[in-house]
Coordinates of C-alpha atoms in Angstrom, one line a residue:
M211 CA 0.0 0.0 0.0
N212 CA 1.3 3.4 -0.9
F213 CA 0.8 6.2 1.6
P214 CA 1.6 9.8 1.2
A215 CA 4.7 11.0 3.0
S216 CA 2.7 13.0 5.5
T217 CA 0.9 9.9 6.8
S218 CA 2.0 8.9 10.2
N219 CA 2.8 5.4 11.5
K220 CA -0.4 5.5 13.5
S221 CA -2.6 6.0 10.4
R222 CA -0.7 3.3 8.6
R223 CA -1.5 0.9 11.5
L224 CA -5.1 1.8 11.4
G225 CA -5.5 1.9 7.6
G226 CA -3.1 -0.6 6.2
S227 CA -0.7 -3.3 7.0
S228 CA 3.0 -2.9 7.5
K229 CA 5.5 -5.7 7.2
T230 CA 7.1 -5.0 10.6
P231 CA 5.2 -4.0 13.7
D232 CA 6.1 -0.7 15.3
K233 CA 8.2 -0.7 18.3
G234 CA 5.3 0.6 20.5
S235 CA 3.0 -2.1 19.3
S236 CA 2.0 -4.8 21.6
V237 CA 1.2 -7.2 18.8
P238 CA 3.6 -10.1 18.6
P239 CA 5.3 -10.9 15.3
R240 CA 3.5 -13.2 13.0
G241 CA 4.0 -16.9 13.9
S242 CA 4.9 -16.4 17.5
I243 CA 1.6 -16.9 19.3
S244 CA 2.0 -16.8 23.1
K245 CA 0.7 -19.4 25.5
S246 CA -1.8 -16.9 26.9
A247 CA -3.2 -16.3 23.5
T248 CA -3.6 -20.0 22.9
S249 CA -5.3 -20.4 26.3
R250 CA -7.6 -17.4 25.5
A251 CA -8.5 -19.0 22.2
K252 CA -9.3 -22.3 23.9
A253 CA -11.4 -20.5 26.6
S254 CA -13.2 -18.6 23.9
A255 CA -14.0 -21.9 22.0
A256 CA -15.2 -23.5 25.3
R257 CA -17.4 -20.5 26.0
A258 CA -18.8 -20.7 22.4
K259 CA -19.5 -24.4 22.9
A260 CA -21.2 -23.8 26.2
A261 CA -23.3 -21.0 24.8
E262 CA -24.4 -23.3 22.0
A263 CA -25.3 -26.0 24.5
S264 CA -27.1 -23.5 26.6
K265 CA -29.0 -22.4 23.5
D266 CA -30.0 -26.0 22.8
S267 CA -31.1 -26.5 26.4
K268 CA -33.1 -23.2 26.2
D269 CA -34.8 -24.5 23.1
E270 CA -35.6 -27.7 24.9
E271 CA -36.8 -25.7 27.9
K272 CA -39.1 -23.7 25.7
V273 CA -40.6 -26.9 24.2
E274 CA -41.1 -28.2 27.7
V275 CA -42.6 -25.0 29.0
A276 CA -44.9 -24.9 25.9
S277 CA -46.4 -28.2 27.0
F278 CA -47.6 -26.5 30.2
K279 CA -49.2 -23.6 28.3
G280 CA -52.8 -23.1 29.3
L281 CA -52.5 -25.2 32.4
F282 CA -52.8 -22.2 34.7
N283 CA -55.2 -20.2 32.5
K284 CA -58.4 -20.6 34.5
D285 CA -56.7 -20.2 37.9
L286 CA -54.8 -17.1 36.7
R287 CA -58.1 -15.5 35.5
I288 CA -59.6 -16.0 39.0
M289 CA -56.5 -14.7 40.7
M290 CA -56.3 -11.6 38.5
F291 CA -59.9 -10.8 39.2
G292 CA -59.2 -11.3 42.9
F293 CA -56.3 -8.8 42.7
G294 CA -58.5 -6.2 41.0
D295 CA -58.5 -7.0 37.3
D296 CA -61.7 -7.2 35.2
A297 CA -64.0 -10.2 35.7
S298 CA -63.0 -11.5 32.3
P299 CA -59.4 -10.3 31.6
M300 CA -58.1 -10.1 28.0
D301 CA -56.7 -13.4 26.7
E302 CA -53.4 -11.7 25.9
T303 CA -53.0 -10.5 29.4
V304 CA -53.7 -13.9 30.9
D305 CA -51.2 -15.4 28.4
L306 CA -48.5 -12.9 29.4
V307 CA -49.0 -13.5 33.1
E308 CA -48.9 -17.3 32.4
D309 CA -45.7 -16.9 30.5
I310 CA -44.1 -15.0 33.4
V311 CA -45.4 -17.7 35.9
L312 CA -44.0 -20.6 33.8
E313 CA -40.7 -18.8 33.3
Y314 CA -40.4 -18.3 37.1
L315 CA -41.4 -21.8 38.0
T316 CA -39.0 -23.2 35.4
E317 CA -36.1 -21.1 36.7
V318 CA -36.8 -22.0 40.4
T319 CA -37.1 -25.7 39.5
L320 CA -33.9 -25.8 37.5
R321 CA -32.0 -24.0 40.3
A322 CA -33.5 -26.5 42.8
A323 CA -32.5 -29.4 40.6
S324 CA -29.0 -28.0 40.4
T325 CA -28.9 -27.7 44.2
A326 CA -30.1 -31.3 44.5
A327 CA -27.4 -32.5 42.0
D328 CA -24.7 -30.7 44.0
A329 CA -25.9 -32.6 47.0
H330 CA -25.8 -35.9 45.0
K331 CA -29.6 -36.4 45.4
P332 CA -31.6 -38.1 42.7
R333 CA -34.6 -35.7 43.0
I334 CA -35.5 -32.3 44.5
D335 CA -37.3 -32.0 47.8
E336 CA -38.7 -29.2 50.0
K337 CA -35.3 -28.4 51.4
D338 CA -33.9 -27.6 48.0
L339 CA -36.8 -25.3 47.3
L340 CA -36.4 -23.6 50.7
F341 CA -32.7 -23.2 50.0
I342 CA -33.5 -21.4 46.7
V343 CA -35.8 -18.9 48.3
R344 CA -33.9 -18.5 51.6
K345 CA -32.8 -14.9 50.8
E346 CA -36.4 -13.8 50.1
P347 CA -38.1 -13.6 53.5
A348 CA -41.7 -13.3 52.2
K349 CA -41.4 -16.3 49.9
F350 CA -39.5 -18.3 52.5
A351 CA -42.2 -17.7 55.1
R352 CA -45.0 -18.5 52.8
M353 CA -43.3 -21.7 51.6
R354 CA -42.8 -22.8 55.2
E355 CA -46.5 -22.0 56.0
L356 CA -47.6 -24.1 53.0
L357 CA -45.4 -27.0 53.9
T358 CA -46.7 -26.9 57.5
M359 CA -50.3 -26.8 56.2
R360 CA -49.6 -29.8 53.9
T361 CA -48.4 -31.8 56.9
L362 CA -51.4 -30.9 59.0
I363 CA -53.8 -31.8 56.2
S364 CA -52.1 -35.1 55.5
E365 CA -52.3 -36.0 59.3
A366 CA -56.0 -35.0 59.3
R367 CA -56.6 -37.3 56.3
K368 CA -54.9 -40.2 58.0
A369 CA -57.1 -39.7 61.0
M370 CA -60.2 -39.6 58.8
D371 CA -59.2 -42.7 56.9
A372 CA -58.9 -44.8 60.2
P373 CA -61.6 -47.4 60.4
L374 CA -64.7 -46.1 62.0
D375 CA -64.9 -49.1 64.4
E376 CA -61.5 -48.2 65.9
V377 CA -62.6 -44.6 66.3
A378 CA -65.9 -45.6 67.9
D379 CA -64.2 -48.0 70.3
A380 CA -61.6 -45.4 71.2
A381 CA -64.3 -42.8 71.7
A382 CA -66.4 -45.2 73.8
A383 CA -63.4 -46.1 76.0
T384 CA -62.6 -42.5 76.8
A385 CA -66.1 -41.2 77.2
P386 CA -67.4 -40.6 80.7
G387 CA -69.7 -43.5 81.8
A388 CA -68.2 -45.9 79.3
G389 CA -69.4 -48.9 81.3
A390 CA -73.0 -47.7 81.7
H391 CA -75.9 -49.4 79.9
P392 CA -77.2 -47.7 76.8
P393 CA -80.6 -46.0 77.2
G394 CA -83.3 -48.3 76.2

């Protein structure tokens, strides 16, 4: 490349190529790639590969989330009305809220699955979910409350499922005047 005599070395570096790098240049001569440059290239390739894998997993995630589309539609309409929306909210609004809910649930579930995998557990449990929301006091308290209520409800169901004869015998044994004759 031919440059006019008034062109400085800086403009030559920006506009064209020179056969020898300037003394102030930090570019190594051609053919002498440093180890750090090689490691940077490998790291860049690894990041690109991870980004591609992440893109594939996000595509799979979208497919999986799409299979739940419409699952919460009726419930969200009722909740939106309860929080002050119209009695019959627009379909687009319900779809948007449902997308947000599904995205949040997916994110929390994936984080809990990662936590479970770090602990070498085959599946997630309540402790993993509590660990995920531990830094959000309102969510943590509500989750604890719901877990407590679930336990109480299951215990009440077990009590209701007990055979009626056992319950009647236990009630008769503890009732005052258990040995008295029935009125007749």
